[in-house]
Short mmCIF file of N, CA and C in Angstrom, two decimals:
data_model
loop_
_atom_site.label_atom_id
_atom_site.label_comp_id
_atom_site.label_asym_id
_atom_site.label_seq_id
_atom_site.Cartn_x
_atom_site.Cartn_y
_atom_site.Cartn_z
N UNK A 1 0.84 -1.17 0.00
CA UNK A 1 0.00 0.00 0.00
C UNK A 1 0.90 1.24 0.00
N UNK A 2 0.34 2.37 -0.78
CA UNK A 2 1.34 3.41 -1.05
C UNK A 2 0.77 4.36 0.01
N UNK A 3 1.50 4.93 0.79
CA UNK A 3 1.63 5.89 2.01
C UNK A 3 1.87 7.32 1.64
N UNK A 4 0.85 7.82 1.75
CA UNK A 4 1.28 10.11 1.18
C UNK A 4 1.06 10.02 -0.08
N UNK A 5 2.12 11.15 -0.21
CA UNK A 5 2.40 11.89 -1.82
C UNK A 5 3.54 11.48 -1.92
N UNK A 6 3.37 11.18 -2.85
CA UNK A 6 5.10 10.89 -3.92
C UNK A 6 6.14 11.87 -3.96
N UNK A 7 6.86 11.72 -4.12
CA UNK A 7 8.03 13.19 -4.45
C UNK A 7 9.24 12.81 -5.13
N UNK A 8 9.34 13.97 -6.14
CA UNK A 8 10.41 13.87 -7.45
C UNK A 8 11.57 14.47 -7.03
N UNK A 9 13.04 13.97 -7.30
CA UNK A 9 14.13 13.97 -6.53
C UNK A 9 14.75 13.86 -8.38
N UNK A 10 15.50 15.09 -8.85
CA UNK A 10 15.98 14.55 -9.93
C UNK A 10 15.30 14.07 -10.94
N UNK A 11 15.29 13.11 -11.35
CA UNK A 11 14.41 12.45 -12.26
C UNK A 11 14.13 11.14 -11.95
N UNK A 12 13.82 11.11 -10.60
CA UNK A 12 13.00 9.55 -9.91
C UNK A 12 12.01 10.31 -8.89
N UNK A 13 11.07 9.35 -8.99
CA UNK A 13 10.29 9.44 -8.11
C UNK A 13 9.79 8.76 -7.22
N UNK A 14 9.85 8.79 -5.65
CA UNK A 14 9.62 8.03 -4.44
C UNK A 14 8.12 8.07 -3.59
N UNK A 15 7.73 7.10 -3.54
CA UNK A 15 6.78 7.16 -3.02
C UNK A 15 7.37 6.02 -1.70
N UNK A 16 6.41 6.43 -0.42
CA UNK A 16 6.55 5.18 0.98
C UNK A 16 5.48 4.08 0.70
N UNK A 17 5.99 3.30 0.87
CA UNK A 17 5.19 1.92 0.87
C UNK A 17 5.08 0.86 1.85
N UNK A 18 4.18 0.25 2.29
CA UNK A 18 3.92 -0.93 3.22
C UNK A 18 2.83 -1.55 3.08
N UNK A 19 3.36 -3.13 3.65
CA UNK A 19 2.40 -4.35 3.00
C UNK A 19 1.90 -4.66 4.87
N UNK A 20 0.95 -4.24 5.38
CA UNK A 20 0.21 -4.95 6.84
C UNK A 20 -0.17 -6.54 6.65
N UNK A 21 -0.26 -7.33 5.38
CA UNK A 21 -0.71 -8.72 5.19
C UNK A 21 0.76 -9.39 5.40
N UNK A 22 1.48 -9.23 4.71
CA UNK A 22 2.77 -9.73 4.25
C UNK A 22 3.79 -9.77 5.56
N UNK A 23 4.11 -8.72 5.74
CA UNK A 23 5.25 -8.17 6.41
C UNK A 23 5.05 -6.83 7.13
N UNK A 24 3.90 -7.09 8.08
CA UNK A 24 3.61 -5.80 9.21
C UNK A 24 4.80 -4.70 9.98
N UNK A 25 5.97 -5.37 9.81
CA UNK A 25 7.12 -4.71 10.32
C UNK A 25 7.74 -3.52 9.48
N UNK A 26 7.59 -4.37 7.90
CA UNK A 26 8.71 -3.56 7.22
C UNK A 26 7.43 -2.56 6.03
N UNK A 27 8.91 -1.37 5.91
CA UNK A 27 8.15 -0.44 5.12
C UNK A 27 9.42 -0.89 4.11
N UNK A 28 9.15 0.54 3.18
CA UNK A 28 10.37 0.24 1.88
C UNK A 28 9.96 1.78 1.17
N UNK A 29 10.81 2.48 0.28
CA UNK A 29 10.40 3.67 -0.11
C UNK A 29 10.66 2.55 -1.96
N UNK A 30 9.50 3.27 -2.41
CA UNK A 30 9.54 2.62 -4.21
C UNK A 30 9.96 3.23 -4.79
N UNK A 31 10.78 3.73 -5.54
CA UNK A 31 11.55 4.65 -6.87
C UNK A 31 11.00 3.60 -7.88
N UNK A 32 11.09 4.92 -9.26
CA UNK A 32 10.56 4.98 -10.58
C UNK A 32 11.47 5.57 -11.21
N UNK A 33 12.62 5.47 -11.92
CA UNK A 33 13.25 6.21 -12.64
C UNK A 33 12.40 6.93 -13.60
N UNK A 34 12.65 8.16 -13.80
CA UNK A 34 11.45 8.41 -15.55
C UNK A 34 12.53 8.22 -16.45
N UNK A 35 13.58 8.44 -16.62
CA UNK A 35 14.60 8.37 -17.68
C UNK A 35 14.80 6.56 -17.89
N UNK A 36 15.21 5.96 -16.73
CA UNK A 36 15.30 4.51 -17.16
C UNK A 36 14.12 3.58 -17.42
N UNK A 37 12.91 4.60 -16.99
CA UNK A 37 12.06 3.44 -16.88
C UNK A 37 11.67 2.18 -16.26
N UNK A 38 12.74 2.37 -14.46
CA UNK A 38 12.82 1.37 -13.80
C UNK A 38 12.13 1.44 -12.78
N UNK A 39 11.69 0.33 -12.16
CA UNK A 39 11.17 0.46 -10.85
C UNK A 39 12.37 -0.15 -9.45
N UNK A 40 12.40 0.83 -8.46
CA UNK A 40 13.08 -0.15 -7.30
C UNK A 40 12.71 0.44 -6.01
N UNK A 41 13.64 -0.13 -5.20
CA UNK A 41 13.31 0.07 -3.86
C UNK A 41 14.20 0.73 -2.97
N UNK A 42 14.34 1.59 -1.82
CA UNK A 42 14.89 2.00 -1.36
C UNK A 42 14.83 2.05 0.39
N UNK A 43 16.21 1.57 1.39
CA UNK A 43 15.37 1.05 2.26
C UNK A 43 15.58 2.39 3.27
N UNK A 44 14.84 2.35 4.48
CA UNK A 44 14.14 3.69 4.93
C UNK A 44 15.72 3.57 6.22
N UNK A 45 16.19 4.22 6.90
CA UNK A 45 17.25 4.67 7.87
C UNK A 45 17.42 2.90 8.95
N UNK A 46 18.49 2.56 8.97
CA UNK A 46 18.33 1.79 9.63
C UNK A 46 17.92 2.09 11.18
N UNK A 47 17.33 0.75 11.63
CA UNK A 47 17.50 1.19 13.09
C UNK A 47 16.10 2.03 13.89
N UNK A 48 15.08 3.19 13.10
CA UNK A 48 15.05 3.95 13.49
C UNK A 48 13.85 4.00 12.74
N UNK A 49 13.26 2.81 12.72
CA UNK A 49 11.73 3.17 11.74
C UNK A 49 10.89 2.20 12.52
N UNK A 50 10.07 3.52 12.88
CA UNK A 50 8.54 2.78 13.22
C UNK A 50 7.12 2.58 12.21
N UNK A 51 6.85 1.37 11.92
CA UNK A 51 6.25 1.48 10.79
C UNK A 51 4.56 1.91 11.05
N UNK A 52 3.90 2.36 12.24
CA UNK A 52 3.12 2.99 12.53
C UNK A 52 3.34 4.38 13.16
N UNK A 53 4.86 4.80 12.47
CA UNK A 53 5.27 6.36 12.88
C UNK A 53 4.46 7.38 11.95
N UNK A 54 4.47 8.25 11.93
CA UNK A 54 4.57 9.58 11.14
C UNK A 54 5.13 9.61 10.35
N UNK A 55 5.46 10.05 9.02
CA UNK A 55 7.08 9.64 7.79
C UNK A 55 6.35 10.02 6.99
N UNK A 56 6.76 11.54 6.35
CA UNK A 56 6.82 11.68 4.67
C UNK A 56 8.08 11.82 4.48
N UNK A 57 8.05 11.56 2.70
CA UNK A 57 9.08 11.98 2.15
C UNK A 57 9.04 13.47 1.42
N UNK A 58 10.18 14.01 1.58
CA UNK A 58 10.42 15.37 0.96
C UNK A 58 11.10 15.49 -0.04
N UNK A 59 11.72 16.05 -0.62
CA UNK A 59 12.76 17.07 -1.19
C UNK A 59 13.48 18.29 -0.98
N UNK A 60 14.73 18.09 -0.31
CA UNK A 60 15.31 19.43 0.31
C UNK A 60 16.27 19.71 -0.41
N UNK A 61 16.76 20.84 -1.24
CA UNK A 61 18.28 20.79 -1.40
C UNK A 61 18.58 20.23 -2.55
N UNK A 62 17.46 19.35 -3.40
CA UNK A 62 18.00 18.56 -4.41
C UNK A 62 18.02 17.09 -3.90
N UNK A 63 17.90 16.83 -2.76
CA UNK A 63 18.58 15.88 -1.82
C UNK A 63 16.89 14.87 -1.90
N UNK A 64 16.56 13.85 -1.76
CA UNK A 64 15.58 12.78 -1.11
C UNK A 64 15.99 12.81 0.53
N UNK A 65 14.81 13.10 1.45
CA UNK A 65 14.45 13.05 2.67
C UNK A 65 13.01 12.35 3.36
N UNK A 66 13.80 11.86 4.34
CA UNK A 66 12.98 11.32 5.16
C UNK A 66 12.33 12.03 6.35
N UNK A 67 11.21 12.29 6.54
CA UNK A 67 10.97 13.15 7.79
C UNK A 67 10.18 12.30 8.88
N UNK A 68 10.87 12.39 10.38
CA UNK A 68 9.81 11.54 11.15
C UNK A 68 9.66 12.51 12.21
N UNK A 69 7.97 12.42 12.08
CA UNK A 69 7.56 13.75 13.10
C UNK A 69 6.70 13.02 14.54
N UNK A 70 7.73 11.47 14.83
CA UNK A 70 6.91 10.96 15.96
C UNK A 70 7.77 10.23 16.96
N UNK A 71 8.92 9.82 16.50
CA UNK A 71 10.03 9.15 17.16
C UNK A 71 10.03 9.37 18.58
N UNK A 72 10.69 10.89 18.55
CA UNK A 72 11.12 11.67 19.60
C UNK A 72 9.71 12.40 19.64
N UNK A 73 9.27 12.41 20.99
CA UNK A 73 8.33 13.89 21.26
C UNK A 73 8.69 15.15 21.03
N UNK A 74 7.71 15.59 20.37
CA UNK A 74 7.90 17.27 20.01
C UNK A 74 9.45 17.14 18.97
N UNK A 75 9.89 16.29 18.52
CA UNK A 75 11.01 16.76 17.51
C UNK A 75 10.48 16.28 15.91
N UNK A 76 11.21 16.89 15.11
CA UNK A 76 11.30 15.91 14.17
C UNK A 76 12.55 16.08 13.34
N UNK A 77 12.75 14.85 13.12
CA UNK A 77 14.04 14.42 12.39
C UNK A 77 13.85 13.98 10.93
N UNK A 78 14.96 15.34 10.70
CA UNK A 78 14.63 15.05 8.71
C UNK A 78 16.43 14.59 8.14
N UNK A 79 15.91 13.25 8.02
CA UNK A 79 17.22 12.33 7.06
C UNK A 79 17.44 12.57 5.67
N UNK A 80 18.51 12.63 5.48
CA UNK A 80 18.75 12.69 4.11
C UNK A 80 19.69 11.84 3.85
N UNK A 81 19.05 11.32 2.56
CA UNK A 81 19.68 10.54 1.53
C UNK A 81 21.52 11.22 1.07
N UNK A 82 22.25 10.80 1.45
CA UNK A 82 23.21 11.22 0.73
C UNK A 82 24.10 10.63 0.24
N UNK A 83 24.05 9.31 -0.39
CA UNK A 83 24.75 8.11 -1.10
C UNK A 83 23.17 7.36 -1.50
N UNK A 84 23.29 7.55 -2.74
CA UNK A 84 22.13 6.77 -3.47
C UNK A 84 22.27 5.40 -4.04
N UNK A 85 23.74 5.14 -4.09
CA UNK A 85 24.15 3.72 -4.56
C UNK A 85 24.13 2.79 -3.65
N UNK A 86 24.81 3.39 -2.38
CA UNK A 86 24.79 2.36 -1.35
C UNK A 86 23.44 2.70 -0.04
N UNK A 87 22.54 3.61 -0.57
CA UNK A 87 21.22 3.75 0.63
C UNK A 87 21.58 4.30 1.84
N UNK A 88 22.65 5.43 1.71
CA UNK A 88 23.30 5.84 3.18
C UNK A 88 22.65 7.08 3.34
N UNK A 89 21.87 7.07 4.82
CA UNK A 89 21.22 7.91 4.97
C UNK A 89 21.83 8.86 6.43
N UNK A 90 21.76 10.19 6.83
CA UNK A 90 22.16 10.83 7.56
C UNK A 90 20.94 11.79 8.42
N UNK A 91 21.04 11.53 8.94
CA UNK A 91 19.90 12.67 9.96
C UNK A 91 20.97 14.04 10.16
N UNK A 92 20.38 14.71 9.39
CA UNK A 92 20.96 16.11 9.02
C UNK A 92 20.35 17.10 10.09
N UNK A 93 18.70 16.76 10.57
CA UNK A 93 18.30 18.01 11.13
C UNK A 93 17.43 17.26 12.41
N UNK A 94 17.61 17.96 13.18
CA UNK A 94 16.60 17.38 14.71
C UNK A 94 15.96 18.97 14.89
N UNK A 95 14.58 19.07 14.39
CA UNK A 95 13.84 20.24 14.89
C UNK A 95 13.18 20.02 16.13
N UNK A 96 13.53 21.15 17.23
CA UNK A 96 12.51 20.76 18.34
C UNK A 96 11.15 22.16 17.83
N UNK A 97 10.52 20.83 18.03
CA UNK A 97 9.03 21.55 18.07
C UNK A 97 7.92 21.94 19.10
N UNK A 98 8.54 22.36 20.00
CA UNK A 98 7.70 22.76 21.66
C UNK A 98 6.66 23.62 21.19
N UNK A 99 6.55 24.48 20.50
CA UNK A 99 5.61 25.83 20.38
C UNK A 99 4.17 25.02 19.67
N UNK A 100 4.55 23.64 19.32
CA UNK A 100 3.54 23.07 18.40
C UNK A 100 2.18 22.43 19.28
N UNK A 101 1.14 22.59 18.94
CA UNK A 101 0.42 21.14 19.96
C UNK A 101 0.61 19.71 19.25
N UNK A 102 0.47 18.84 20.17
CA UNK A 102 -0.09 17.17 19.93
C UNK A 102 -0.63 17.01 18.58
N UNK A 103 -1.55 17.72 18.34
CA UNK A 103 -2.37 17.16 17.16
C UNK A 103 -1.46 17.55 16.34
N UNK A 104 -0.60 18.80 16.45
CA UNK A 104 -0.16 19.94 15.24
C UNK A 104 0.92 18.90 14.55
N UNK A 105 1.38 18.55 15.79
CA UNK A 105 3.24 17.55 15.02
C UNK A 105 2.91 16.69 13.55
N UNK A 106 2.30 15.63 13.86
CA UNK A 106 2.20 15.10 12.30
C UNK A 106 1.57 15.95 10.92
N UNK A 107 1.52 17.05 11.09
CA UNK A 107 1.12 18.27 10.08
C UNK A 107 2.11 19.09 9.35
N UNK A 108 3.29 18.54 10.29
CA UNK A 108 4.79 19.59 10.31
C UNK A 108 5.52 19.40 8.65
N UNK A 109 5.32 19.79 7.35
CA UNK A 109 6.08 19.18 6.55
C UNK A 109 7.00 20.02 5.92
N UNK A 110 8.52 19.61 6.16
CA UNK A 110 9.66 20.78 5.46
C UNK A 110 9.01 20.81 3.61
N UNK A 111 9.36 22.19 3.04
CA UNK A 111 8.97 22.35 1.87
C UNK A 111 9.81 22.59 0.93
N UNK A 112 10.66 23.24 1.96
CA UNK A 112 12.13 23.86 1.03
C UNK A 112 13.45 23.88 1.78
N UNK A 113 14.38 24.01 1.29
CA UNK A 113 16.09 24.56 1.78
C UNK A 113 16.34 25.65 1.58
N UNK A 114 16.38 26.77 1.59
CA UNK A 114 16.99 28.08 1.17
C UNK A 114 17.56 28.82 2.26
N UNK A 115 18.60 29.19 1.88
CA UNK A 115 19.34 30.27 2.45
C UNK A 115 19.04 30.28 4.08
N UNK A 116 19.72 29.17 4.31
CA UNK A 116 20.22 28.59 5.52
C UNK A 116 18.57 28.44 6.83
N UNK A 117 17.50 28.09 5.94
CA UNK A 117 16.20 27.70 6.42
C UNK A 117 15.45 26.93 5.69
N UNK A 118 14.74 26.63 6.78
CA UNK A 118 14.05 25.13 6.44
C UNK A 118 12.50 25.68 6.46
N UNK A 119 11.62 26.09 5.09
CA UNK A 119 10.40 26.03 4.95
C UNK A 119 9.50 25.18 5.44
N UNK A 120 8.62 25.26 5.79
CA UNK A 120 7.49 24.52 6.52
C UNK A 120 5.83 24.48 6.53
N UNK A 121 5.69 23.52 5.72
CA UNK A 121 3.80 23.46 5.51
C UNK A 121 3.30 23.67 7.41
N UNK A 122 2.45 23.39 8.19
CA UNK A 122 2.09 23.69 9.17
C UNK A 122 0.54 23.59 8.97
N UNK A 123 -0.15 21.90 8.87
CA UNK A 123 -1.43 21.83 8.69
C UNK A 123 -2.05 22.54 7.36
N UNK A 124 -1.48 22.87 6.48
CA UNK A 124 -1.92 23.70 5.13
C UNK A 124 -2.90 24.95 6.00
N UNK A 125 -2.30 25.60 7.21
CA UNK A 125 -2.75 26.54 7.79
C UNK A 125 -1.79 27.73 7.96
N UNK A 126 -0.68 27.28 8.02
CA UNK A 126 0.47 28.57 8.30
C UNK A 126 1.72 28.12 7.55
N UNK A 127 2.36 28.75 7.65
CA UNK A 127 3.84 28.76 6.53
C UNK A 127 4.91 28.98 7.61
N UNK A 128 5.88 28.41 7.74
CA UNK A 128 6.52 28.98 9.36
C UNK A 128 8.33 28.54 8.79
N UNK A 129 9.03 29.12 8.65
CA UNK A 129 10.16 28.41 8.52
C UNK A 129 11.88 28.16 10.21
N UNK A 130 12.26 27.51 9.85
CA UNK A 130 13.03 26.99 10.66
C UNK A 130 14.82 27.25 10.40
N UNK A 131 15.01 28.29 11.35
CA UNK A 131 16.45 28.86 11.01
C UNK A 131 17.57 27.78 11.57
N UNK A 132 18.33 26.99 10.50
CA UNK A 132 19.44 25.77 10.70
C UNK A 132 20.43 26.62 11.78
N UNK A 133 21.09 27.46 11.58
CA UNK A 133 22.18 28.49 12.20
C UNK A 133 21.35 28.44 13.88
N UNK A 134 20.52 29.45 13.74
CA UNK A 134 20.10 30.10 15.22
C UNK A 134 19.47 28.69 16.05
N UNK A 135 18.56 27.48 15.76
CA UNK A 135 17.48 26.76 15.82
C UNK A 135 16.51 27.05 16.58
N UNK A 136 15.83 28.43 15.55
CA UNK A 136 14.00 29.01 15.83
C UNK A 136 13.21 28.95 14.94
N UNK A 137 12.56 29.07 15.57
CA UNK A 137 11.28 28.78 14.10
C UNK A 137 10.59 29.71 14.17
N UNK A 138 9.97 30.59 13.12
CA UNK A 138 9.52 31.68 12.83
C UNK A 138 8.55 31.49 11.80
N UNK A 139 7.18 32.02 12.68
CA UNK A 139 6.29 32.01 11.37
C UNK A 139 5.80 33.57 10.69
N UNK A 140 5.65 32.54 9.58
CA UNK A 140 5.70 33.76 8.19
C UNK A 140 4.16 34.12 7.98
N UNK A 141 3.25 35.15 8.53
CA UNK A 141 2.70 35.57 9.43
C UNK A 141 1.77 36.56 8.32
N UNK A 142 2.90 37.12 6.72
CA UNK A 142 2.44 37.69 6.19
C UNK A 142 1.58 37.30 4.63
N UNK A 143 1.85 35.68 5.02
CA UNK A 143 0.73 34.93 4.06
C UNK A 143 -0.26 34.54 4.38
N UNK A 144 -1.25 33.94 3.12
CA UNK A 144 -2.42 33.87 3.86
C UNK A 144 -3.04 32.73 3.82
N UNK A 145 -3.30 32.11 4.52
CA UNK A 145 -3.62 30.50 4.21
C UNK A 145 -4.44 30.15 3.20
N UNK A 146 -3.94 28.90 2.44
CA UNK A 146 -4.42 28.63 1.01
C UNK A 146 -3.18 28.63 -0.20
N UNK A 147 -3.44 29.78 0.01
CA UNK A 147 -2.41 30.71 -1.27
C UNK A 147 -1.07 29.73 -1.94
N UNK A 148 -0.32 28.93 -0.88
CA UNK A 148 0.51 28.10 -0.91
C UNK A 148 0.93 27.04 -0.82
N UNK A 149 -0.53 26.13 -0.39
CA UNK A 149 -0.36 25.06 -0.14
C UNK A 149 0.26 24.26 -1.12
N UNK A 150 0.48 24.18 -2.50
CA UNK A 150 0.90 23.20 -3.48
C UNK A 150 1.88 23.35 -4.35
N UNK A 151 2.72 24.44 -3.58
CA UNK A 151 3.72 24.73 -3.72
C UNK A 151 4.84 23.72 -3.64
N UNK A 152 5.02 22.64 -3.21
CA UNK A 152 5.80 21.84 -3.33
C UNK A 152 5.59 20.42 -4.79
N UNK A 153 4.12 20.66 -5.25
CA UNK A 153 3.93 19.70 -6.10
C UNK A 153 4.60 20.31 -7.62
N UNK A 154 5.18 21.69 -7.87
CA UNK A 154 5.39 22.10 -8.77
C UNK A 154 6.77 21.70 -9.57
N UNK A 155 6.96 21.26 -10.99
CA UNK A 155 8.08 21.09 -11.71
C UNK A 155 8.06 21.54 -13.11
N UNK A 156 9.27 21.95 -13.45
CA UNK A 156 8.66 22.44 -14.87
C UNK A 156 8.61 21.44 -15.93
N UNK A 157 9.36 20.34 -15.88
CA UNK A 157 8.67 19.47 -16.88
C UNK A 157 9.60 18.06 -16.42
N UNK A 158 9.11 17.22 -16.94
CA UNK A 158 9.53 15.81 -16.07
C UNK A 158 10.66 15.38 -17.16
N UNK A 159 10.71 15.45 -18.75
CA UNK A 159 11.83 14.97 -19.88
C UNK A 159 11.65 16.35 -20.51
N UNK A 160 12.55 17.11 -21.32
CA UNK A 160 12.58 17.36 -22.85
C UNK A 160 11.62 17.18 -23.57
N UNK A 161 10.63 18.25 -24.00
CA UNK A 161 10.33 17.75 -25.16
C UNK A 161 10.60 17.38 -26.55
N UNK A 162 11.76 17.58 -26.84
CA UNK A 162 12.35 17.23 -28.13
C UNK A 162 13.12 15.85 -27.90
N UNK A 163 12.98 15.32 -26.50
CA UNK A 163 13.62 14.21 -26.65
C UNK A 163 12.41 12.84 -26.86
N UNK A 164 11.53 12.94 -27.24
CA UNK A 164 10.39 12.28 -27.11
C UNK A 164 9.91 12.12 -28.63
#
């Protein structure tokens, strides 16, 4: 069973996956090359996966990420992929999230990397980003909810059209 939204990393695309009949323990992230035309698998951080956790996948940086917004209370930890051949993954960021409520945490989704902050969906209610340097989080106060929510589904084109 496919888990969330998918997300394009380059020119593959990952979606989370888990089988509750089969193998109740294990998850697996699925890649799609669009250029090769392949399908595979990718396995999720060792060690450190609960398969009734919280977990989307993102895109930060260019980079494939893992986000788990349930591990730790009030944190969440966003992994990144940074060896794609051998599946080596790094927990790059531990956000503490105190200012959040209970319900709010699994709502928390990074959107972007820029200029040394970490964008943030926030229930498709607020926009709030997260300074890597200082570690505060600041919400962006002068948007207006809606306006941005699908901002992360945007690409300008998946191949060439002249290569087709």
């Amino acid at each position: 069973m496919v888990r969330g939204w998918g997300v394009l990393v380059n020119i593959v695309f990952y979606w989370m996956f888990w089988d509750d009949y089969i193998h109740p323990s294990e998850e697996a992230i699925v890649s799609f090359d669009l250029e090769k035309e392949e399908f595979g698998t990718v396995l999720p951080p060792e060690g450190c996966f609960d398969p009734h956790g919280v977990w989307s996948l993102v895109e930060l940086g260019g980079n494939l990420c893992l986000v788990d917004n349930a591990t730790r209370p009030f944190t969440m930890d966003v992994w990144v992929m940074k060896d794609y051949e051998d599946q080596k993954w790094v927990r790059e960021y531990s956000i503490e999230l105190n200012g959040y409520s209970n319900d709010t945490l699994k709502f928390v989704i990074p959107l972007e990397f820029w200029d040394g902050k970490i964008l943030m969906d926030v229930k498709q209610e607020s926009l709030d980003h997260y300074d890597v340097e200082n570690k505060c989080i600041k919400r962006m106060d002068h948007l207006i909810s809606g306006e941005w929510t699908w901002l992360r589904l945007y690409t300008d084109s998946f191949f060439s059209l002249g290569s087709r």
